XYZ file of C-alpha atoms in Angstrom:
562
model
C -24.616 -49.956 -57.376
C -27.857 -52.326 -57.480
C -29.032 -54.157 -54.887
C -30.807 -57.468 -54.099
C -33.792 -55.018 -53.166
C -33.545 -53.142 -56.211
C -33.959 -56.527 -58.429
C -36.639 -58.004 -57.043
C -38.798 -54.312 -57.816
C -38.272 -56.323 -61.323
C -41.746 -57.520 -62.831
C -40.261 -61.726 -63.134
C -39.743 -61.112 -59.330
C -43.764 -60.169 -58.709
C -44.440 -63.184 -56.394
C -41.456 -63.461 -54.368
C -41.167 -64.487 -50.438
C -38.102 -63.423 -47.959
C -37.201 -66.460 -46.566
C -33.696 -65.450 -44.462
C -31.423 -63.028 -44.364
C -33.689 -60.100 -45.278
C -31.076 -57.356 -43.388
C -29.069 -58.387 -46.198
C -31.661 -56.857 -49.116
C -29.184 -54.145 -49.551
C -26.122 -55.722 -50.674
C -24.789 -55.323 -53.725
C -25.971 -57.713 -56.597
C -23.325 -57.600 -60.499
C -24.536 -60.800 -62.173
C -27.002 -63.914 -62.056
C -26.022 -67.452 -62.234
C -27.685 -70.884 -62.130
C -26.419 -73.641 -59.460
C -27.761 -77.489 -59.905
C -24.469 -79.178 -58.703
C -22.713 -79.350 -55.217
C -19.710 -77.333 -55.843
C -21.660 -74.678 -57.892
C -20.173 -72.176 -55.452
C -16.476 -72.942 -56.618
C -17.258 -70.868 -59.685
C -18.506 -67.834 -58.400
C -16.509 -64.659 -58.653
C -18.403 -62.956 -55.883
C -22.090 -60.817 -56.072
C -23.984 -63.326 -57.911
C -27.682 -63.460 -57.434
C -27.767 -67.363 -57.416
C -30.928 -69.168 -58.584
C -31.606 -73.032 -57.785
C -34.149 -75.593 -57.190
C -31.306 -77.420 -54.892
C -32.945 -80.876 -55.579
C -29.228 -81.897 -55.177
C -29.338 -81.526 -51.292
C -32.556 -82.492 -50.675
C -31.819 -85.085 -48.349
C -30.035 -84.043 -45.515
C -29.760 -80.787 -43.087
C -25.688 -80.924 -42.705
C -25.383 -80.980 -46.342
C -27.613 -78.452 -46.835
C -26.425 -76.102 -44.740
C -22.644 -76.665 -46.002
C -23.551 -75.637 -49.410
C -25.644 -72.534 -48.606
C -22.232 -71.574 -46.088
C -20.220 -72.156 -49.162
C -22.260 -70.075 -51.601
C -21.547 -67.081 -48.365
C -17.588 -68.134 -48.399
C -17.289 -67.453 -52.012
C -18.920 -63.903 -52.743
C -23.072 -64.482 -53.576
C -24.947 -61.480 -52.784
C -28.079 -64.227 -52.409
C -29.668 -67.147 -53.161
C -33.307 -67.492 -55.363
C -34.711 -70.933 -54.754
C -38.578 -72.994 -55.685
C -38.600 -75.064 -52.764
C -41.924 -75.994 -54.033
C -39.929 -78.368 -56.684
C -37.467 -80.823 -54.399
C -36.921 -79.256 -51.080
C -39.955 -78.445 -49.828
C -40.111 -76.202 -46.709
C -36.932 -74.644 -46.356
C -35.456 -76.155 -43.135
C -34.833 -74.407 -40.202
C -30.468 -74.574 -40.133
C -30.626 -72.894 -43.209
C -32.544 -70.393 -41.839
C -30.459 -69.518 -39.080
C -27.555 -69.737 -40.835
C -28.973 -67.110 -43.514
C -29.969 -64.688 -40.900
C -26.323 -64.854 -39.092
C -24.662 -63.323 -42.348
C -27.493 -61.335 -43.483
C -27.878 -63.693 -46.491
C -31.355 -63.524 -48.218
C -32.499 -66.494 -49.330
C -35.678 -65.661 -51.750
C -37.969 -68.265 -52.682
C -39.856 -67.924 -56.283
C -42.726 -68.613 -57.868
C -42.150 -72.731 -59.342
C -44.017 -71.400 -62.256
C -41.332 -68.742 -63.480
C -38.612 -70.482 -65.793
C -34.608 -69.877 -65.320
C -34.982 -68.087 -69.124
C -37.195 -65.441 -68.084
C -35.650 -64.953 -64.731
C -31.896 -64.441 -66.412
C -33.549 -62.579 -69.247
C -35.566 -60.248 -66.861
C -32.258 -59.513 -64.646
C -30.169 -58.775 -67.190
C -33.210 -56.217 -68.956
C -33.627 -54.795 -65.598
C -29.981 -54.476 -64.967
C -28.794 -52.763 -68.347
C -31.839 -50.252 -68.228
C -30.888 -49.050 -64.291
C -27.368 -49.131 -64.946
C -28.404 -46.614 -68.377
C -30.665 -44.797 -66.018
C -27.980 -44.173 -63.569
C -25.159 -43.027 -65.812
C -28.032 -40.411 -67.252
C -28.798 -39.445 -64.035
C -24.705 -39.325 -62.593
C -24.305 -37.112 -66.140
C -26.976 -35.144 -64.926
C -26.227 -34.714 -61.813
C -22.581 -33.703 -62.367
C -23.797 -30.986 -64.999
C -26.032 -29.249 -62.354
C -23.270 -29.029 -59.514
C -19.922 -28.048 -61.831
C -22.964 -25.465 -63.458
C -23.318 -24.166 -59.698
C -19.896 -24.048 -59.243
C -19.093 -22.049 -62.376
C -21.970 -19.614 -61.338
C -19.990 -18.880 -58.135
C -22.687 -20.599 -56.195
C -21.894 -21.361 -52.539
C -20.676 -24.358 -50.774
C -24.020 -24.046 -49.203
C -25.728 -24.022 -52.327
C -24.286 -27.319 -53.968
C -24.971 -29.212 -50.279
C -28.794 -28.188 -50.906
C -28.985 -29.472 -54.039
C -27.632 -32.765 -53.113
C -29.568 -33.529 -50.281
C -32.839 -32.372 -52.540
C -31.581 -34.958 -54.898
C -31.244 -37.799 -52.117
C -33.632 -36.816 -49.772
C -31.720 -36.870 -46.446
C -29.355 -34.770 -44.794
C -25.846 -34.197 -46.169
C -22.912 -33.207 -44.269
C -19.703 -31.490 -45.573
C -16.950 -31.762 -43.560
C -13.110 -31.102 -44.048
C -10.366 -33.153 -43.395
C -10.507 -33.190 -39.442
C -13.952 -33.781 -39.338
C -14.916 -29.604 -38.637
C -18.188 -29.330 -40.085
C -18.471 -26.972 -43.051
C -21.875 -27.078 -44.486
C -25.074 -28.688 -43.459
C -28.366 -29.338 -45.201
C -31.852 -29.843 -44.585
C -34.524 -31.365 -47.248
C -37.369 -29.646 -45.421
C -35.586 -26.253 -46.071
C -35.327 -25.425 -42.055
C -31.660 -25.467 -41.505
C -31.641 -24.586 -37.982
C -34.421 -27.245 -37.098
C -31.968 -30.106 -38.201
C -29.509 -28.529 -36.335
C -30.981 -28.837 -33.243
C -32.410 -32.692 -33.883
C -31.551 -35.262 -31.744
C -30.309 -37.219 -34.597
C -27.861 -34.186 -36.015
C -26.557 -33.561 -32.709
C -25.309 -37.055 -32.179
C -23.837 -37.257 -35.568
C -21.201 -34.496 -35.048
C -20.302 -35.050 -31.218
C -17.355 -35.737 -30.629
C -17.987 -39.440 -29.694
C -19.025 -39.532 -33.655
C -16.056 -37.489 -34.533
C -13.422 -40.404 -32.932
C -15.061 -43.239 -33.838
C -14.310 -42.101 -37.462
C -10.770 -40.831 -36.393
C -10.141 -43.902 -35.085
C -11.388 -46.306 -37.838
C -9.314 -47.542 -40.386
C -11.191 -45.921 -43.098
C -9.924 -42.779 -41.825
C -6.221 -44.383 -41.632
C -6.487 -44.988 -44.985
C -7.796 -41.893 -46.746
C -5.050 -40.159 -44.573
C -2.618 -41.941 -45.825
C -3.359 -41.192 -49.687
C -5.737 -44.275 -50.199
C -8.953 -43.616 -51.958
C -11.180 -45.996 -50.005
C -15.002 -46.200 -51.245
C -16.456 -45.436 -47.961
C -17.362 -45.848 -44.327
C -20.734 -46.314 -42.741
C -21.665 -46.222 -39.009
C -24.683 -46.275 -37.524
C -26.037 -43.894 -34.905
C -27.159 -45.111 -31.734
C -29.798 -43.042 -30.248
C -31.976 -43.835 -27.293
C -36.067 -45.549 -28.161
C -35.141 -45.352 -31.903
C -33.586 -47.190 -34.786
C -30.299 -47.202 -35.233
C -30.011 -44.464 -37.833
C -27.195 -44.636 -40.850
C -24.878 -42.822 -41.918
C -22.743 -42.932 -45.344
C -19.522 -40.729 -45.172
C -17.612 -40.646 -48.859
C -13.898 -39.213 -49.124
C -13.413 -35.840 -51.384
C -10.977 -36.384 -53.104
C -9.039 -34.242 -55.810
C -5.430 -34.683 -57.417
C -3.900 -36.431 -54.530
C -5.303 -34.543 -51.845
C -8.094 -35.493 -49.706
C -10.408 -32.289 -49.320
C -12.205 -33.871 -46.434
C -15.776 -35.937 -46.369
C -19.669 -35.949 -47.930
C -21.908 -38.030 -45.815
C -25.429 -39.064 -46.314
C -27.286 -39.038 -43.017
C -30.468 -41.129 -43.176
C -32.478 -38.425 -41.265
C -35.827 -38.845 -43.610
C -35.808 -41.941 -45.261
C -33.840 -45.383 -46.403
C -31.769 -43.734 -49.045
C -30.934 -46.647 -52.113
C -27.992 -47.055 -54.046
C -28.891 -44.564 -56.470
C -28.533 -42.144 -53.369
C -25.228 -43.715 -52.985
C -23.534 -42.871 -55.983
C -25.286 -39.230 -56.635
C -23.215 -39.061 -53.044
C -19.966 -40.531 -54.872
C -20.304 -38.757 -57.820
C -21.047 -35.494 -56.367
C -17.326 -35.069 -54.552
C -15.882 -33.758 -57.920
C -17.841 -30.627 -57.744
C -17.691 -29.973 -53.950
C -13.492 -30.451 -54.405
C -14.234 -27.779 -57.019
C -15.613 -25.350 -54.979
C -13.681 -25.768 -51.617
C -10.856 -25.338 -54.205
C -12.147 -22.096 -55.290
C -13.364 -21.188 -51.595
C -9.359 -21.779 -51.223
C -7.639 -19.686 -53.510
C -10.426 -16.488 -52.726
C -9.179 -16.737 -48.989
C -5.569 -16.905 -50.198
C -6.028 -13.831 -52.381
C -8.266 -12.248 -49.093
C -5.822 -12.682 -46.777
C -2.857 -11.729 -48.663
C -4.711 -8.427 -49.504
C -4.999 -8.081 -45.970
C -1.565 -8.307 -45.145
C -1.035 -5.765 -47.803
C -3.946 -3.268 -45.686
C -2.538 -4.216 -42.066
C 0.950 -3.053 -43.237
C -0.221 0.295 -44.841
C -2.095 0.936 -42.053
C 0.747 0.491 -39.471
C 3.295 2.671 -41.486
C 0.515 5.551 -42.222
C -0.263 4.906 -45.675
C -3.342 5.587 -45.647
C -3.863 6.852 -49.368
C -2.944 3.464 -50.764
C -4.292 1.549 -53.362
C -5.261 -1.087 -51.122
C -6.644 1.178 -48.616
C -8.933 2.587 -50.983
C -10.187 -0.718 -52.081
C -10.911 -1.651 -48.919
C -13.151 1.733 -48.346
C -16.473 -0.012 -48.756
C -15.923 -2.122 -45.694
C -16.366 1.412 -44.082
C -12.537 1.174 -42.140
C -12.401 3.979 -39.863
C -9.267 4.738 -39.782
C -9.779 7.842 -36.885
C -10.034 5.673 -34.577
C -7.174 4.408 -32.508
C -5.906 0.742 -33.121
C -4.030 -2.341 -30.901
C -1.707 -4.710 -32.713
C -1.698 -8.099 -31.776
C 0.714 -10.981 -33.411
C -0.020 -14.481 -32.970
C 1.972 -17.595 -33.971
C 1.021 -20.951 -33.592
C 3.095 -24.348 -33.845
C 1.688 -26.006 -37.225
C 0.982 -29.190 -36.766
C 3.435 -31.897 -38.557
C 1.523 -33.778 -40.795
C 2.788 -37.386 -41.902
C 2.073 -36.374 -45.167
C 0.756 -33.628 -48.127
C -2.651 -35.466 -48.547
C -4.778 -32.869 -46.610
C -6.305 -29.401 -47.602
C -5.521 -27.518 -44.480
C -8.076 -25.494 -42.855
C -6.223 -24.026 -39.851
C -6.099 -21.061 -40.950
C -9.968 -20.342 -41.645
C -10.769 -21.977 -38.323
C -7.851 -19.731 -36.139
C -9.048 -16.414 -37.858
C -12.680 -17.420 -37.501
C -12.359 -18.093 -33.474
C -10.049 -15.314 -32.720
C -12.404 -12.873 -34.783
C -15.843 -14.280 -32.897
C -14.710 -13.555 -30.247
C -13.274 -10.181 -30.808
C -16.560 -9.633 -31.941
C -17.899 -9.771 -28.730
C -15.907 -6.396 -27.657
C -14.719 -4.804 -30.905
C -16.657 -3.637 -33.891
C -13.878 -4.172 -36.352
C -10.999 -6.044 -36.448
C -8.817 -6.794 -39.767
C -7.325 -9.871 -39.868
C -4.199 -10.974 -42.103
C -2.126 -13.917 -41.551
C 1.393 -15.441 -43.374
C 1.576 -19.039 -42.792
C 1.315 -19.496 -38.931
C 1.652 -15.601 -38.225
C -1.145 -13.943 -37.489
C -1.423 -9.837 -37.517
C -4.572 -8.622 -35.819
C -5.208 -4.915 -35.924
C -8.393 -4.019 -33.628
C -10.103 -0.710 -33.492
C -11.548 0.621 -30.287
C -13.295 3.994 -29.310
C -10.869 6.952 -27.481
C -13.250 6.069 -24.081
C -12.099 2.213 -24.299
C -8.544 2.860 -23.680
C -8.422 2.175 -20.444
C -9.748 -1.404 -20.634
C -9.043 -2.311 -23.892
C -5.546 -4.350 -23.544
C -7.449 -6.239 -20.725
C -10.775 -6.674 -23.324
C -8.049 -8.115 -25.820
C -6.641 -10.213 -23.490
C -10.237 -11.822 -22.109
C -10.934 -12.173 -25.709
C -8.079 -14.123 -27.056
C -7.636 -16.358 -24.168
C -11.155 -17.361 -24.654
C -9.985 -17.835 -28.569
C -7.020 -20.007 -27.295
C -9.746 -22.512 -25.641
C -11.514 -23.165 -27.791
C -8.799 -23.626 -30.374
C -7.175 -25.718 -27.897
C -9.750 -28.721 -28.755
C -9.122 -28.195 -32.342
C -5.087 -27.806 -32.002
C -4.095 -29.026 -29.014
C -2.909 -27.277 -25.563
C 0.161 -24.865 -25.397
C 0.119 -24.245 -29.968
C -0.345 -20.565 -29.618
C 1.680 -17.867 -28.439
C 0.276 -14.511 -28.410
C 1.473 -11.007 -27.697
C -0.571 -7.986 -27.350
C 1.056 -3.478 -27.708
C 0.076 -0.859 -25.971
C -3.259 1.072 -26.604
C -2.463 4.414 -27.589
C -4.724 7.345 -28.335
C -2.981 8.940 -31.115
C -3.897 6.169 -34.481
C -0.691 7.031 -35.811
C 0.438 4.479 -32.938
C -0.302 1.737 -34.165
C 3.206 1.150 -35.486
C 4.749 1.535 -31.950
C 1.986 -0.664 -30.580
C 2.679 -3.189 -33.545
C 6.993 -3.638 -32.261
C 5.543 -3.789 -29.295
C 3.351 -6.519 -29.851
C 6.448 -8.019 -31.547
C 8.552 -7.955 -28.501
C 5.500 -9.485 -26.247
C 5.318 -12.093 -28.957
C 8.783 -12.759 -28.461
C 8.690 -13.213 -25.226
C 5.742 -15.170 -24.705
C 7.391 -17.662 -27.127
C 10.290 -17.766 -24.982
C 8.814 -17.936 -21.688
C 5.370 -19.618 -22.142
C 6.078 -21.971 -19.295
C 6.630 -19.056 -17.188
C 4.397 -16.491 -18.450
C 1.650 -18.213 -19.975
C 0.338 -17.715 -23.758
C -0.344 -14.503 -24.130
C 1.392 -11.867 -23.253
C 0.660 -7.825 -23.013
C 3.914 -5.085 -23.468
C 3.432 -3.726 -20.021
C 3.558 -7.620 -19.209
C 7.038 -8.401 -20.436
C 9.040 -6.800 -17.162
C 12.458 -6.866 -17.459
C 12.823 -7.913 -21.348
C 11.838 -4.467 -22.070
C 14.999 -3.278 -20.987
C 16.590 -5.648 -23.572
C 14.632 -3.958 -26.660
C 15.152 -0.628 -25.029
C 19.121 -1.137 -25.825
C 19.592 -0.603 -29.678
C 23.050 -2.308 -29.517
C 22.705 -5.363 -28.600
C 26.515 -6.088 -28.988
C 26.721 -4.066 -25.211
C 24.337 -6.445 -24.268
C 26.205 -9.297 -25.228
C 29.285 -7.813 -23.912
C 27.445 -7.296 -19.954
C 26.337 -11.154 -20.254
C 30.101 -12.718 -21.221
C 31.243 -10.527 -18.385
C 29.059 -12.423 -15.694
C 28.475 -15.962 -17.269
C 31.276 -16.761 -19.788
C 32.955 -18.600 -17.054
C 29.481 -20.992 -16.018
C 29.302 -21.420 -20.115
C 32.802 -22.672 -20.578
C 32.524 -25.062 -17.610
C 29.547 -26.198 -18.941
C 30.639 -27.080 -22.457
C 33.731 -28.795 -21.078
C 31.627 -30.729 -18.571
C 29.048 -31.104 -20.545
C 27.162 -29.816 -16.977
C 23.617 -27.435 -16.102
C 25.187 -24.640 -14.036
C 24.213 -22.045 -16.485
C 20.344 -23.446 -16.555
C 20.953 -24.090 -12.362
C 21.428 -20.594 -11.486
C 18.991 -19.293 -13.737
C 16.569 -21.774 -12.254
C 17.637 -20.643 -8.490
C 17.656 -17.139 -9.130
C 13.990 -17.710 -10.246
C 13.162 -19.697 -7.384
C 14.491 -16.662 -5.022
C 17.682 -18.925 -4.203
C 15.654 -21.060 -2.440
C 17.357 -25.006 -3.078
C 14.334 -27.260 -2.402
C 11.943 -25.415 -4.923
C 15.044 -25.045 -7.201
C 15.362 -29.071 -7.398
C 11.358 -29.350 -7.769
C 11.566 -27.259 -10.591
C 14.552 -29.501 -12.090
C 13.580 -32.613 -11.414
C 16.699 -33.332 -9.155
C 17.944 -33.929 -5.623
C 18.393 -30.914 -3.412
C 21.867 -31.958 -2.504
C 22.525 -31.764 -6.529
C 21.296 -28.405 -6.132
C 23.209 -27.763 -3.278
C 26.710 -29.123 -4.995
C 26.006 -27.001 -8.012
C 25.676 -23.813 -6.253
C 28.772 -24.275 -4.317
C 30.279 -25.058 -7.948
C 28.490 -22.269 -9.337
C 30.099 -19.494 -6.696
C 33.251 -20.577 -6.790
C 33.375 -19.439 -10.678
C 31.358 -16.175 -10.555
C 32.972 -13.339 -9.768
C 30.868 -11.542 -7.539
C 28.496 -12.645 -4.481
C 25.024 -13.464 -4.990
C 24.075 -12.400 -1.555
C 24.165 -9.347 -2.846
C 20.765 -7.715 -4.118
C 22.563 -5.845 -6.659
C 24.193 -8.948 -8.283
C 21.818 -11.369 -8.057
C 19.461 -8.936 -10.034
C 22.198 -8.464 -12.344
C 22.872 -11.970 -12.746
C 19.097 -13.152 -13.067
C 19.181 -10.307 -16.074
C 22.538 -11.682 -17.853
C 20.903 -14.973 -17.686
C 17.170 -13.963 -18.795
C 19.050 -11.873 -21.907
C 21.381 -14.509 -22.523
C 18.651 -16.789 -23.504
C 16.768 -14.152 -25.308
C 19.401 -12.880 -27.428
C 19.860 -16.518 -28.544
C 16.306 -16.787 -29.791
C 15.962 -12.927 -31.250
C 19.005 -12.106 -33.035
């Protein structure tokens, strides 16, 4: 792209004069034309550095105004005018108008014929459009080189922003922030700038969610780009250039130029465009070695929990110094995947869950592996014999600190998480591993209740459930109590089954019941009589109404489970 600013660093343009408009310096300037009639402006096509004398509205300010609106209406990038010749001081409604739509109006040197001026573009033109496709070539051959050297994401954002001269930002899909740069080499010092910290808050981070830009490039469009200024208190507003990365229909996420250092030109511009191919390229590649990474993991987690510990995979795994003497706790963790509108984005969730829940792990547990399939997560962590007493609680503080801060990436109420039992003996780990399982199960089931995450020892009477090995008895015990409530209910299309469950929980007390239900308590009230006149034993009983709240609890269970 070449701008108005960029021509005039042209040697016909030596003795020029801003006039009006001169916030407009940077738009974009394709051709030159000449204009000596009225409706010159009919036969633009749009960017046209126009060049006049305008002796042809030299009379009058409404007419002269008209036809500078008209050269605005139809496309020109700016106007290059000898008032010296016919129009003498360029009047003041021009002026203004100029200035309201950033139109630069450029007055020349009378001296310097329309020839030379056309001539001297065009030169100009040709040679920075050559030097920009040599240095787009160039450019291009130094990042796919970096890639192909199995350089870091990290790496290729340097060498950009060395090449520009400002900040650049890589950021996926959602806006999460995946690489950062600094031209003065101190990384952490632009992190902590003013001007960084208000480009990715989250203020920053709607405004872009919110624009139609970003409805667009979700949407499959490859729009050019998006820029925003920054707002920041006793300072200029600062801007920043955001381009989409895209790669074979899917939108990798975002490269922005942040104007940290200096005005960056159009040349910065399109080393910014031009350098999403190799970025795509290496987020691909970052891609397919996590795929590989976690899949390996899976492979390790499932050795491990069925005591093959002279695997293959085991033994690859041997320089990460596992120690597999020490005792582990399973924990499996599933989370509702979010339903995108379409296949356009490079997911991340995965990186970002197994990052969080790992950090803070961290915090409590030297080593944790980490394997996931899809949206199920297997956690293995490691803990000393002397931890065992705290170490279900440690997991627990851990991973509901995890869920928190996931919760702002994700969403409230997307995870469900259950936790085994801590066991001394490390050829536990596969009974702490079905156990997990089971809490999983019933944290899924019961989040409202329960909450997200859920230890074994938690679970309370579902144990009993996964303590019976045929579940056909258990089927058998809950027909015997509530067949009658579910054939009433299918006939009536009624809620006594979900009624009594709901009162039993509520320790038969009617008002909380309809609170819970959203009804009247005389609903409640009418249902219950209902209710007892088809069950077949009392529920003032202690012994039936703990059998009954069981029937109903494994009822809804078994329906989920098996």
């Amino acid at each position: 792209m070449i701008t108005i600013q960029d021509v005039l660093n042209a040697d016909v343009f030596q003795n020029y004069n801003v006039l009006a408009g001169e916030n407009g310096l940077l738009r974009e300037v394709t051709t030159i034309t000449i204009a000596e009639v009225p409706d010159a402006a009919k036969w633009l096509r749009g960017g046209e550095l126009v060049c006049s004398t305008a002796f042809f509205i030299s009379n009058t300010g409404l007419e002269q105004s008209e036809w500078v609106e008209s050269l605005i209406i139809n496309g020109a990038s700016a106007l290059a005018i000898k008032t010296s010749r016919f129009l003498g001081v360029l009047p003041q409604s021009i002026i203004e108008c100029a200035n309201n739509h950033n139109f630069p109006i450029i007055e020349l040197d009378h001296e310097v014929t329309w020839p030379a001026i056309i001539e001297s573009f065009m030169d100009y033109v040709t040679n920075q459009r050559i030097k920009i496709m040599q240095l787009i070539e160039d450019v291009q051959r130094d990042l796919i080189n970096l890639v192909l050297e199995n350089n870091t994401i990290q790496t290729l954002v340097n060498k950009i922003s060395e090449l520009v001269g400002n900040t650049i930002i890589i950021e996926d899909a959602k806006l999460n922030v995946i690489a950062v740069s600094n031209v003065e080499g101190d990384i952490q010092s632009n992190l902590d700038s003013p001007v960084f910290k208000a480009r990715i808050n989250e203020h920053f981070r709607q405004n872009v969610l919110r624009s139609n830009f970003y409805k667009a490039v979700k949407m499959g469009e490859k729009k050019e780009h998006l820029e925003i200024n920054l707002n920041l208190p006793h300072s200029e507003k600062i801007r920043n250039y955001m381009f989409p990365i895209f790669s074979n229909k899917t939108i990798y996420g975002f490269i922005s130029l942040l104007e940290s250092q200096q005005i960056y030109s159009s040349t910065d511009l399109m080393v910014l465009k031009n350098s999403s191919t190799a970025i795509a390229l290496q987020l691909m590649k970052q891609y397919l070695n996590q795929q590989t990474y976690r899949k390996k993991n899976l492979a390790l987690i499932e050795d491990i929990i069925h005591g093959r510990i002279h695997t293959q995979i085991v033994f690859e795994y041997d320089f990460l110094n596992i120690n597999l003497a020490n005792p582990m706790v399973a924990v499996l963790m599933d989370y509702a995947e979010p339903n995108l509108e379409n296949n356009y984005f490079w997911e991340r969730s995965e990186d970002l869950i197994t990052m969080t829940i790992r950090k803070h792990l961290y915090k409590h547990f030297n080593q944790v592996i980490i394997g996931n399939n899809g949206s199920l997560f297997t956690l293995l962590v490691s803990f000393q014999p002397n931890q065992i007493e705290k170490v279900n609680s440690l997991v627990k503080e851990a991973v509901e600190h995890a869920l928190a801060e996931l919760a702002k990436q994700f969403g409230e109420d997307k995870f469900s998480i259950g936790i085994g039992g801590a066991y001394p003996q490390p050829e536990l780990v596969e009974k702490s591993f079905k156990e997990a399982k089971t809490a999983l199960s019933v944290a899924k089931k019961c989040k409202i209740r329960r909450g997200n995450v859920l230890l074994f020892e938690e679970i309370g009477i579902h144990r009993i459930i996964f303590m019976v090995q045929d579940t056909a008895k258990i089927r058998e015990f809950c027909d015997d109590l509530l067949l009658e409530l579910k054939k009433y209910d299918e006939k009536n299309s009624d809620v006594l089954l979900e009624t009594l469950h709901e009162f039993l929980l509520c320790d038969c007390v009617v008002k909380e019941t309809a609170k819970k239900m959203f009804v009247h308590p005389n609903t409640v009230t009418y249902r219950i009589k209902k209710i007892k006149q088809l069950l077949k034993h009392d529920l003032a009983l202690p012994e039936f109404k703990m059998a009954y709240l069981f029937a109903l609890e494994a009822n809804d269970f078994l329906k989920e489970l098996f």
